[in-house]
XYZ file of C-alpha atoms in Angstrom:
679
model
C -21.156 -171.034 211.908
C -22.551 -168.150 213.844
C -23.894 -166.673 210.514
C -26.229 -169.544 210.564
C -28.024 -168.499 213.610
C -29.752 -165.604 211.714
C -33.472 -167.058 210.798
C -33.506 -164.850 207.949
C -30.268 -166.192 206.708
C -31.580 -169.660 206.909
C -35.053 -168.821 205.327
C -33.004 -167.156 202.026
C -30.443 -170.345 201.852
C -34.015 -172.620 201.605
C -35.206 -170.091 199.150
C -32.436 -170.645 197.230
C -32.123 -174.339 197.254
C -35.617 -174.272 196.236
C -34.932 -172.183 193.105
C -32.228 -174.369 191.999
C -34.296 -177.263 192.574
C -37.271 -175.832 190.536
C -35.029 -174.803 187.539
C -33.045 -177.954 187.105
C -36.004 -180.474 188.181
C -39.179 -179.993 185.745
C -42.202 -179.703 188.553
C -45.207 -179.064 187.368
C -47.145 -175.831 188.202
C -49.918 -177.406 189.713
C -47.991 -179.593 191.751
C -45.817 -176.982 193.085
C -49.138 -174.720 193.629
C -50.578 -177.667 195.804
C -47.598 -178.826 198.007
C -46.545 -174.779 198.702
C -50.165 -174.309 199.630
C -50.397 -177.335 202.293
C -47.227 -176.768 203.553
C -48.123 -173.067 204.373
C -51.317 -174.351 205.823
C -49.314 -176.724 207.995
C -46.798 -174.303 209.053
C -49.802 -171.886 210.468
C -51.743 -174.581 211.997
C -48.402 -175.862 214.120
C -47.403 -172.287 214.828
C -51.019 -171.589 216.419
C -50.915 -175.223 218.504
C -47.173 -174.601 220.090
C -46.685 -170.614 219.215
C -45.132 -170.233 222.801
C -42.365 -172.637 222.235
C -42.306 -173.140 218.553
C -38.552 -171.552 218.456
C -37.659 -174.670 220.108
C -39.594 -177.426 218.222
C -37.520 -179.039 215.626
C -40.566 -180.040 213.523
C -41.635 -176.687 213.055
C -38.318 -175.517 211.742
C -38.264 -178.461 209.418
C -42.120 -177.487 208.074
C -41.148 -173.996 207.780
C -37.910 -174.612 205.855
C -39.536 -177.200 203.573
C -41.886 -174.479 202.830
C -39.513 -171.984 201.617
C -38.039 -174.713 199.596
C -41.259 -175.421 197.944
C -41.960 -171.414 197.569
C -38.721 -171.318 195.529
C -39.668 -173.910 193.286
C -43.173 -172.234 193.259
C -41.510 -169.024 192.380
C -39.568 -170.421 189.598
C -42.687 -171.761 188.018
C -44.941 -168.679 188.637
C -42.080 -166.321 186.646
C -41.906 -169.161 183.687
C -44.379 -167.490 181.200
C -44.025 -171.114 179.499
C -46.172 -172.633 181.804
C -49.233 -170.756 181.320
C -51.884 -171.512 178.039
C -51.161 -167.950 176.522
C -47.440 -168.344 175.894
C -46.677 -167.894 172.159
C -44.584 -171.395 172.458
C -48.343 -173.111 172.538
C -49.461 -171.629 169.197
C -46.280 -172.606 167.101
C -45.193 -176.021 165.586
C -42.416 -177.972 167.316
C -40.609 -178.101 163.963
C -40.931 -174.389 163.501
C -41.683 -174.541 159.770
C -44.724 -172.433 159.764
C -44.954 -168.308 159.188
C -46.627 -166.515 161.410
C -47.816 -163.059 161.642
C -46.306 -161.567 164.959
C -46.694 -158.519 166.730
C -44.257 -157.347 169.356
C -42.688 -154.487 171.423
C -39.592 -153.825 171.905
C -38.137 -154.599 175.400
C -34.592 -153.968 175.653
C -31.843 -152.945 173.059
C -28.697 -155.259 173.106
C -25.495 -154.769 171.673
C -25.220 -155.273 168.478
C -23.517 -157.851 166.309
C -21.412 -157.287 163.136
C -24.238 -158.356 160.607
C -27.426 -157.422 162.963
C -29.115 -155.035 165.576
C -30.409 -157.182 168.409
C -33.341 -156.665 170.370
C -35.549 -157.865 173.375
C -39.024 -158.047 172.678
C -42.237 -158.922 174.665
C -44.811 -161.009 171.882
C -48.533 -159.868 172.723
C -49.848 -161.375 169.505
C -49.193 -164.306 166.850
C -51.799 -164.353 164.074
C -55.125 -163.536 166.016
C -54.313 -164.998 168.849
C -53.510 -162.909 172.077
C -50.118 -164.443 173.549
C -47.433 -163.375 175.877
C -43.752 -164.260 176.003
C -40.308 -163.101 175.528
C -37.994 -163.469 172.184
C -34.459 -162.015 170.814
C -34.961 -160.672 167.361
C -32.114 -159.926 164.847
C -32.425 -157.306 162.037
C -29.753 -157.082 159.655
C -28.059 -153.902 159.765
C -29.020 -150.939 157.541
C -27.996 -147.508 157.826
C -31.235 -146.156 156.024
C -33.549 -147.367 158.939
C -32.677 -145.611 162.291
C -32.557 -147.846 165.482
C -35.646 -149.124 166.937
C -36.378 -147.254 170.416
C -37.997 -149.030 173.673
C -41.816 -149.422 173.473
C -41.885 -149.217 169.564
C -44.514 -151.683 168.488
C -43.962 -153.411 165.119
C -45.751 -156.432 162.920
C -43.840 -158.687 161.081
C -44.200 -162.041 159.110
C -41.586 -164.525 159.601
C -41.006 -167.853 161.188
C -39.138 -168.950 164.631
C -35.874 -170.222 164.913
C -34.637 -172.161 167.761
C -31.494 -170.454 169.587
C -28.365 -172.345 168.865
C -26.554 -174.735 171.274
C -22.874 -174.561 171.510
C -20.997 -175.989 168.950
C -17.692 -176.473 170.304
C -16.550 -178.089 173.796
C -16.208 -175.077 176.331
C -17.990 -172.500 174.327
C -20.224 -170.046 176.024
C -23.719 -171.397 176.380
C -25.839 -168.298 174.884
C -28.962 -170.829 174.695
C -28.576 -171.550 178.192
C -28.132 -168.090 179.041
C -31.307 -166.706 177.384
C -33.302 -169.606 179.201
C -32.596 -168.174 182.481
C -33.965 -165.157 180.883
C -37.156 -167.121 179.907
C -36.228 -166.640 176.403
C -36.504 -169.687 174.138
C -36.565 -168.713 170.466
C -35.249 -165.963 168.339
C -36.636 -164.140 164.790
C -34.163 -162.808 161.930
C -35.695 -160.300 159.452
C -35.118 -157.657 157.444
C -35.601 -153.903 157.964
C -37.773 -153.414 155.383
C -40.287 -156.187 156.764
C -40.884 -154.146 159.833
C -44.457 -152.481 159.755
C -44.654 -150.154 162.645
C -48.099 -149.638 164.321
C -49.226 -146.708 166.423
C -49.591 -147.180 170.253
C -50.009 -144.845 173.088
C -48.979 -147.152 175.806
C -45.477 -146.537 177.522
C -44.072 -149.027 179.786
C -41.553 -148.221 183.022
C -38.592 -149.690 180.490
C -39.915 -147.221 177.824
C -40.060 -144.030 180.484
C -36.384 -144.903 181.214
C -35.151 -145.384 177.986
C -36.634 -142.024 176.790
C -34.817 -140.480 179.941
C -31.538 -141.910 178.898
C -31.947 -140.654 175.210
C -32.604 -137.367 176.466
C -29.922 -137.299 178.733
C -27.633 -138.531 175.749
C -29.266 -136.156 173.256
C -28.097 -133.054 175.689
C -24.577 -134.658 176.475
C -23.772 -135.155 172.654
C -23.861 -131.396 172.244
C -21.064 -131.005 174.268
C -18.780 -132.748 172.024
C -17.579 -135.479 174.284
C -15.475 -138.319 172.930
C -17.179 -141.404 171.665
C -15.172 -143.312 174.793
C -15.951 -140.757 177.397
C -19.700 -140.908 176.480
C -19.550 -144.558 176.645
C -18.182 -144.768 180.198
C -20.817 -141.709 181.346
C -23.469 -144.190 179.995
C -21.976 -147.091 181.973
C -21.406 -145.455 185.182
C -24.136 -143.098 185.742
C -27.059 -144.709 183.451
C -26.156 -148.162 183.693
C -25.754 -148.871 179.670
C -22.576 -150.773 178.629
C -23.748 -151.087 174.811
C -21.868 -148.508 173.376
C -18.403 -149.495 175.225
C -15.956 -150.280 172.505
C -14.084 -153.845 172.767
C -10.889 -152.382 173.171
C -11.955 -150.269 176.081
C -13.716 -153.206 177.788
C -11.251 -155.459 177.387
C -8.787 -152.898 178.924
C -10.938 -152.830 181.983
C -11.087 -156.523 182.344
C -7.681 -157.162 181.950
C -6.959 -154.164 184.493
C -9.276 -155.851 186.974
C -11.440 -152.989 187.332
C -14.438 -154.184 185.267
C -16.523 -153.589 188.291
C -16.163 -150.123 187.618
C -18.146 -150.212 184.254
C -21.030 -152.134 186.158
C -23.480 -150.007 188.294
C -23.283 -151.966 191.773
C -23.228 -151.404 195.464
C -19.771 -149.351 195.220
C -21.796 -146.805 192.704
C -25.102 -146.957 194.785
C -23.426 -146.526 197.831
C -21.419 -143.290 196.915
C -24.852 -141.907 195.446
C -26.724 -142.756 198.544
C -24.022 -140.681 200.427
C -24.347 -137.868 198.168
C -28.355 -137.615 198.431
C -28.292 -138.206 202.051
C -25.974 -135.081 202.331
C -28.269 -133.042 199.695
C -31.318 -133.887 201.812
C -30.348 -133.399 205.314
C -31.799 -130.414 205.605
C -35.028 -132.197 205.544
C -34.347 -133.336 208.806
C -35.284 -130.087 210.465
C -38.922 -130.106 209.747
C -41.462 -132.639 211.578
C -41.491 -135.924 210.625
C -38.351 -134.934 208.445
C -36.663 -138.251 208.848
C -39.585 -140.061 207.518
C -39.838 -137.847 204.540
C -36.318 -137.961 204.092
C -36.176 -142.127 203.857
C -39.269 -142.045 201.516
C -37.395 -139.517 198.970
C -34.022 -141.648 199.262
C -36.061 -144.665 198.450
C -37.965 -143.109 195.483
C -34.512 -141.706 194.228
C -32.837 -144.945 194.879
C -35.399 -146.787 192.635
C -35.616 -144.000 190.075
C -31.994 -144.481 189.357
C -32.126 -148.523 189.262
C -35.101 -147.935 186.649
C -33.245 -145.594 184.649
C -30.111 -147.862 184.753
C -32.085 -150.821 183.298
C -32.729 -152.659 186.532
C -29.744 -155.363 185.895
C -29.116 -157.837 188.348
C -26.357 -155.640 190.053
C -28.066 -152.311 190.345
C -31.282 -154.279 191.865
C -29.218 -156.072 194.366
C -27.338 -152.959 195.185
C -30.566 -150.635 195.340
C -32.398 -153.252 197.318
C -29.911 -153.288 200.007
C -28.915 -149.524 200.361
C -32.798 -148.948 200.357
C -32.810 -151.462 203.535
C -29.946 -149.490 204.963
C -31.158 -146.043 204.513
C -34.444 -147.229 206.063
C -32.522 -148.375 209.278
C -30.200 -145.378 209.190
C -32.768 -142.872 209.008
C -35.236 -144.316 211.073
C -32.209 -145.088 213.422
C -33.094 -148.876 213.915
C -29.989 -151.043 214.357
C -29.582 -153.524 211.269
C -27.333 -156.320 211.024
C -25.125 -156.280 207.689
C -25.618 -160.097 207.310
C -29.436 -159.631 207.885
C -29.602 -156.798 205.357
C -27.610 -158.966 202.795
C -30.349 -161.700 203.316
C -33.200 -159.772 203.253
C -32.176 -158.336 199.880
C -31.569 -161.611 198.332
C -34.897 -162.582 199.658
C -36.837 -159.862 198.489
C -34.953 -159.816 194.661
C -35.169 -163.536 194.599
C -38.795 -163.611 195.047
C -39.399 -160.768 192.144
C -36.668 -162.194 189.768
C -35.678 -165.945 191.222
C -33.373 -166.784 187.981
C -31.181 -163.805 189.178
C -29.234 -166.439 191.140
C -27.600 -167.597 187.901
C -26.763 -164.096 187.091
C -22.874 -163.854 187.252
C -23.270 -160.159 188.281
C -25.621 -160.993 191.027
C -23.418 -163.487 192.502
C -20.122 -161.595 192.051
C -22.079 -158.753 193.603
C -23.054 -160.510 196.637
C -19.697 -162.351 197.376
C -17.851 -159.256 197.151
C -20.235 -157.633 199.650
C -20.049 -160.832 201.960
C -16.392 -161.165 201.729
C -15.898 -157.207 202.272
C -18.013 -156.867 205.427
C -16.678 -160.373 206.728
C -12.564 -160.098 205.886
C -11.904 -156.389 205.321
C -12.308 -155.575 209.763
C -9.624 -158.324 210.079
C -7.443 -157.124 207.263
C -7.803 -153.331 208.236
C -6.957 -154.355 212.181
C -3.158 -155.324 211.086
C -2.408 -151.837 210.502
C -4.023 -148.506 211.377
C -1.915 -145.765 210.187
C -2.817 -142.448 211.620
C -1.999 -140.129 208.655
C -5.467 -139.660 206.966
C -4.074 -140.394 203.699
C -2.376 -143.242 204.553
C -5.214 -144.583 206.126
C -7.805 -143.987 203.431
C -5.194 -146.101 200.860
C -4.436 -148.639 203.302
C -8.442 -149.161 203.891
C -8.977 -148.958 200.314
C -6.337 -151.752 199.485
C -7.579 -153.958 202.062
C -11.173 -153.596 200.829
C -9.954 -154.305 197.473
C -8.181 -157.671 198.669
C -11.131 -158.934 200.711
C -13.275 -158.108 197.666
C -11.147 -160.118 195.391
C -11.049 -163.093 198.110
C -14.574 -163.206 197.756
C -15.000 -163.373 194.165
C -11.708 -164.917 192.599
C -12.983 -168.667 192.669
C -16.233 -167.960 190.869
C -14.586 -165.215 188.591
C -12.025 -167.741 187.451
C -14.807 -170.057 186.829
C -16.417 -167.785 184.276
C -13.640 -165.953 182.879
C -10.470 -168.179 183.445
C -8.578 -165.065 183.997
C -6.725 -163.290 186.620
C -5.596 -159.628 186.575
C -2.182 -159.370 188.801
C -2.428 -155.468 189.137
C -6.007 -155.580 190.115
C -5.121 -153.756 193.428
C -2.858 -150.606 191.759
C -6.112 -150.240 189.281
C -8.469 -150.148 192.498
C -6.255 -148.106 194.531
C -6.217 -145.374 191.810
C -9.857 -145.210 190.536
C -11.855 -145.959 193.757
C -10.800 -142.992 195.553
C -11.397 -141.052 192.649
C -15.022 -142.519 191.616
C -16.907 -140.840 194.148
C -15.456 -137.263 192.762
C -16.568 -138.915 189.125
C -19.921 -139.672 190.348
C -20.549 -136.743 192.029
C -19.734 -134.537 189.068
C -21.183 -136.711 186.750
C -24.493 -136.320 188.512
C -23.835 -132.449 188.420
C -22.848 -132.272 184.860
C -26.148 -134.621 183.755
C -28.205 -132.305 185.942
C -26.807 -128.932 184.272
C -26.983 -130.346 181.011
C -30.392 -131.264 181.004
C -31.190 -127.658 182.104
C -29.089 -126.587 179.523
C -27.166 -124.589 181.683
C -23.963 -126.959 181.965
C -20.542 -124.529 181.242
C -17.989 -125.863 178.254
C -15.204 -125.866 180.767
C -16.914 -128.288 183.484
C -17.703 -130.656 180.673
C -14.224 -130.505 179.180
C -13.015 -131.252 182.963
C -15.441 -134.129 183.282
C -14.481 -135.347 179.801
C -11.036 -134.834 180.239
C -10.961 -137.173 184.056
C -12.812 -139.809 181.944
C -10.064 -140.049 179.592
C -7.572 -140.129 182.173
C -9.385 -142.876 184.135
C -9.252 -144.808 180.287
C -5.949 -144.004 179.705
C -4.560 -145.189 183.293
C -6.397 -148.543 182.871
C -5.284 -149.013 179.331
C -1.637 -148.571 181.086
C -2.339 -151.123 183.457
C -3.929 -153.723 180.972
C -1.088 -153.916 178.784
C 1.280 -154.990 181.399
C 0.733 -158.662 179.767
C 3.059 -160.096 182.523
C 0.656 -159.879 185.412
C -2.613 -161.034 183.093
C -2.854 -164.566 184.123
C -5.291 -166.196 181.313
C -6.772 -169.554 180.394
C -6.852 -170.877 183.871
C -8.826 -174.048 184.445
C -11.264 -173.823 186.980
C -14.398 -176.258 187.455
C -17.319 -176.330 189.785
C -15.377 -178.491 192.304
C -12.419 -176.173 191.849
C -14.785 -173.074 192.792
C -16.000 -175.280 196.322
C -12.785 -176.530 197.347
C -11.270 -173.079 197.044
C -14.020 -171.239 198.789
C -13.526 -173.798 201.518
C -9.688 -173.430 201.887
C -10.102 -169.383 202.020
C -12.574 -169.652 204.945
C -10.608 -172.290 206.650
C -7.427 -170.469 206.176
C -9.045 -167.049 207.340
C -10.193 -168.881 210.498
C -6.817 -170.190 211.261
C -4.973 -166.952 210.650
C -7.127 -164.745 212.867
C -7.567 -167.437 215.344
C -5.234 -169.730 215.820
C -6.298 -172.790 217.875
C -6.223 -176.492 217.334
C -9.989 -176.634 216.114
C -9.500 -174.160 213.209
C -5.964 -175.704 212.081
C -7.621 -179.270 212.392
C -10.417 -177.812 209.554
C -7.708 -176.029 207.636
C -5.668 -179.130 207.206
C -9.026 -181.334 206.362
C -9.737 -178.657 203.655
C -6.075 -178.567 202.218
C -6.542 -182.512 201.746
C -10.010 -182.079 200.003
C -8.247 -179.458 197.829
C -5.464 -182.150 196.934
C -8.209 -184.731 196.207
C -9.754 -182.211 193.571
C -6.777 -181.814 192.072
C -6.186 -185.493 191.951
C -9.827 -186.184 190.716
C -9.726 -183.501 187.882
C -6.348 -184.930 186.828
C -7.952 -188.446 186.624
C -11.066 -187.288 185.029
C -9.446 -185.666 182.227
C -9.783 -187.725 178.716
C -7.041 -190.010 177.846
C -7.770 -191.067 174.406
C -10.227 -188.451 172.163
C -10.736 -187.398 169.016
C -12.617 -184.363 168.186
C -13.971 -182.935 164.958
C -14.672 -179.413 165.851
C -17.011 -177.124 163.977
C -15.382 -174.200 162.370
C -16.965 -172.639 159.249
C -15.358 -172.801 155.828
C -12.399 -174.894 157.318
C -11.743 -178.373 159.140
C -10.169 -178.365 162.929
C -9.313 -181.936 164.407
C -8.123 -182.521 167.916
C -6.421 -185.842 168.865
C -5.905 -186.452 172.623
C -3.110 -188.508 173.828
C -0.929 -188.745 176.886
C -2.667 -185.890 178.831
C -1.695 -183.426 175.715
C -3.868 -182.491 172.714
C -2.718 -182.165 169.268
C -4.493 -179.983 166.783
C -4.571 -180.576 163.062
C -6.407 -177.892 160.719
C -6.043 -176.619 157.191
C -5.931 -172.829 157.984
C -3.752 -170.185 156.141
C -3.181 -168.561 159.309
C -4.372 -168.805 162.915
C -7.341 -166.825 163.251
C -9.010 -165.241 166.679
C -11.588 -167.428 166.567
C -10.101 -170.761 165.805
C -7.709 -169.467 168.937
C -10.860 -169.319 170.757
C -12.021 -173.045 169.947
C -8.715 -174.376 170.936
C -8.527 -172.186 174.077
C -11.931 -173.368 175.355
C -11.507 -176.897 174.541
C -8.024 -176.871 176.824
C -9.539 -175.069 179.230
C -12.531 -176.961 179.598
C -10.654 -180.185 179.790
C -7.791 -179.136 181.887
C -5.309 -180.383 178.910
C -2.117 -178.843 177.339
C -2.237 -177.735 173.715
C 0.478 -179.471 171.777
C 2.006 -179.138 168.258
C -0.189 -178.105 164.961
C -0.239 -180.683 162.856
C -1.942 -181.273 159.008
C -5.100 -183.272 158.282
C -4.165 -186.817 157.779
C -6.168 -189.040 155.326
C -6.641 -191.902 158.129
C -6.678 -192.189 161.507
C -6.259 -195.586 163.443
C -7.888 -194.669 167.026
C -7.099 -198.548 168.563
C -9.292 -200.924 166.448
C -11.214 -198.226 164.950
C -10.476 -196.435 161.698
C -11.396 -192.877 160.306
C -11.174 -191.947 156.928
C -10.935 -188.164 155.762
C -12.298 -187.703 152.625
C -11.465 -184.028 151.445
C -11.945 -182.253 148.181
C -10.151 -184.095 145.930
C -12.792 -187.090 146.638
C -10.310 -189.850 146.964
C -11.315 -193.010 149.216
C -11.039 -195.930 147.034
C -8.511 -197.867 149.166
C -8.159 -201.884 148.486
C -9.596 -203.914 151.390
C -10.011 -200.759 153.456
C -13.087 -200.530 155.752
C -13.797 -197.030 157.597
C -15.771 -197.355 160.610
C -16.173 -193.533 160.214
C -16.044 -191.506 157.381
C -15.146 -187.329 157.525
C -16.532 -185.341 154.480
C -14.153 -182.180 154.376
C -13.865 -179.096 151.859
C -17.327 -180.147 149.673
C -15.754 -183.363 148.025
C -17.729 -184.400 145.038
C -18.348 -188.037 145.720
C -21.492 -190.398 145.067
C -22.162 -190.957 148.626
C -24.252 -194.103 147.917
C -21.397 -195.517 146.397
C -18.853 -194.498 149.243
C -21.484 -195.804 151.827
C -21.883 -199.556 149.705
C -18.093 -199.670 149.079
C -16.791 -198.823 153.047
C -19.716 -199.352 154.957
C -18.896 -197.184 157.583
C -20.952 -196.867 160.676
C -21.298 -193.430 160.683
C -20.923 -190.306 158.438
C -19.590 -187.235 159.561
C -19.547 -183.105 157.931
C -17.514 -180.640 159.183
C -18.084 -176.719 158.689
C -15.695 -176.976 155.712
C -18.492 -178.189 153.429
C -21.021 -176.163 151.461
C -24.413 -176.071 152.564
C -26.272 -177.625 149.941
C -23.617 -180.607 149.662
C -24.559 -181.073 153.642
C -28.259 -181.101 152.938
C -28.040 -183.522 150.226
C -25.866 -185.975 152.096
C -28.342 -185.650 155.172
C -31.138 -187.000 152.997
C -29.165 -189.864 151.724
C -27.995 -191.082 155.006
C -31.480 -190.708 156.460
C -32.776 -192.885 153.414
C -29.875 -195.362 154.139
C -30.476 -195.306 157.752
C -26.899 -194.343 158.279
C -26.026 -192.151 161.181
C -24.913 -188.751 160.140
C -23.204 -185.716 162.271
C -23.385 -182.420 160.884
C -21.185 -180.308 162.911
C -23.198 -177.035 162.058
C -26.035 -178.557 163.830
C -24.957 -181.289 166.322
C -21.574 -179.622 167.084
C -18.353 -181.176 167.231
C -18.099 -184.828 166.862
C -16.187 -186.369 170.077
C -15.093 -189.936 169.860
C -13.971 -191.505 173.081
C -11.778 -194.738 172.497
């Protein structure tokens, strides 16, 4: 591939490999520091010895790439505060059963749940010990207590709780997600237990939050509707916490969710607007240099206000490099620009490589700059309006080719009408962003005319209504699409091979395309072969029982629900999507399951289990049966006791103690997750 001829791209790939290795392989900090230091020293020595012919020396290249991999590993270790002696985890017990006096600062406001407000906090003191580290704090909803602000400092006395691992197959792994943000524990408290401390220290995040709060205070005086204000915050301030679930789902189903995340599209438009506004500076001596500095400062100020998310950080880094090259009249290669921005970002935030927004942003940009020129050449209308919409369509299609495999892997959904949403919204987004900047600036200065605020609010409502209409065309929304990592790799290879052959039809490209098609077929066959053939699952569902029985590539579900709820549908859907299985009929729960030579007895609230001569390998306790568990164990001689989510907590705790004393395995789905039996 010609792309790999660029040295910076090779170095960036090596850095990514090192970050992935550093995350998944536990390499001690001292080891990574030592190995990186030695490799850097070796690189420098070889460079000095053979600096005239080093580019042709394969050993120099090998050492340099090894050094970059080692730097990637070291970067992960250095950013993980858990590797340092002052991390709070070093001062709490492993079983987390101790109360601690904790002093913390609010770092980030998260979207609240039904029962609690959520915040990311920086912990800087436990008892009398100065510490570092981040955590999640859950504060019970209380209308009396106002929302906490970024940089507020509090003191509480409570204990740490582990983050919950997914309890059912295919469920989103929130614990793993937070681990990639260096968050390992959470706290639960009541609002009245918070003791606010006086502090005069302000962080960058606090300043940004104060600016956003001030802007929102000004905007609220103009009677914007809640959904309009939420979209303004998303588009211009990078904050999506206030977007209602209904509006969010509409944008997702319409294939326009990228509009709500500040990314390259938004930053590019803002850069064009700022370049136009600052153009008069070019008339002065050193005007281009001054303009470049002002542009970069303004872009990064916007990034800070927008919360420094992965997508906005990526976009601002890339466009800062573009702005520098553009205004200093230096030739830039877009692939080099992308690689440099990735390199810079990952050196500062290495685990951004696992961020979905980061991945989708770069894949979209890479596919646009690679595929869009090929598609655009297919037809170049002379009419300006036709040309604009044709180019918008080719950009949209190119971006979709770049993100479809990864998007299907994470979200298992494809919006068939994405091109309609983008054809309407993208041409108008420049107008909305430009008008939004003017509206915010005038509102802050108390100079915003009501008529202009009304026009802006109406334009956002119009956009929301259009997106909602597109999302209601359910026949074009393809959901619950099983898509594994192997599919992602195979389909990217297919997309690359297909485009190479379509636009350069020769024997070599045809050969590669046919090989890739064969690989894709092999992936399909392997996936089908790897599906569980015979499996019995006791899912975790609070207050209810849900069982699954896999036979003949289908799964039959049994439950005791009065009606199917959204959460139940989610459990079923997650499992069928993960395993590539088709859900079959719903059954009632049977008292006995014969699983080849293994027997599973279900004991429900009636507590009936005395079957003459019957010995069970497994016993499932559901709906809190009032049984003498010791007697049941003596009678049935089971190998394992299972308690699902339908039982009272006090009952489960008592059964767990009994099984522990009897040295009998006990599986509690609320702690260990779903019980899965292969037979």
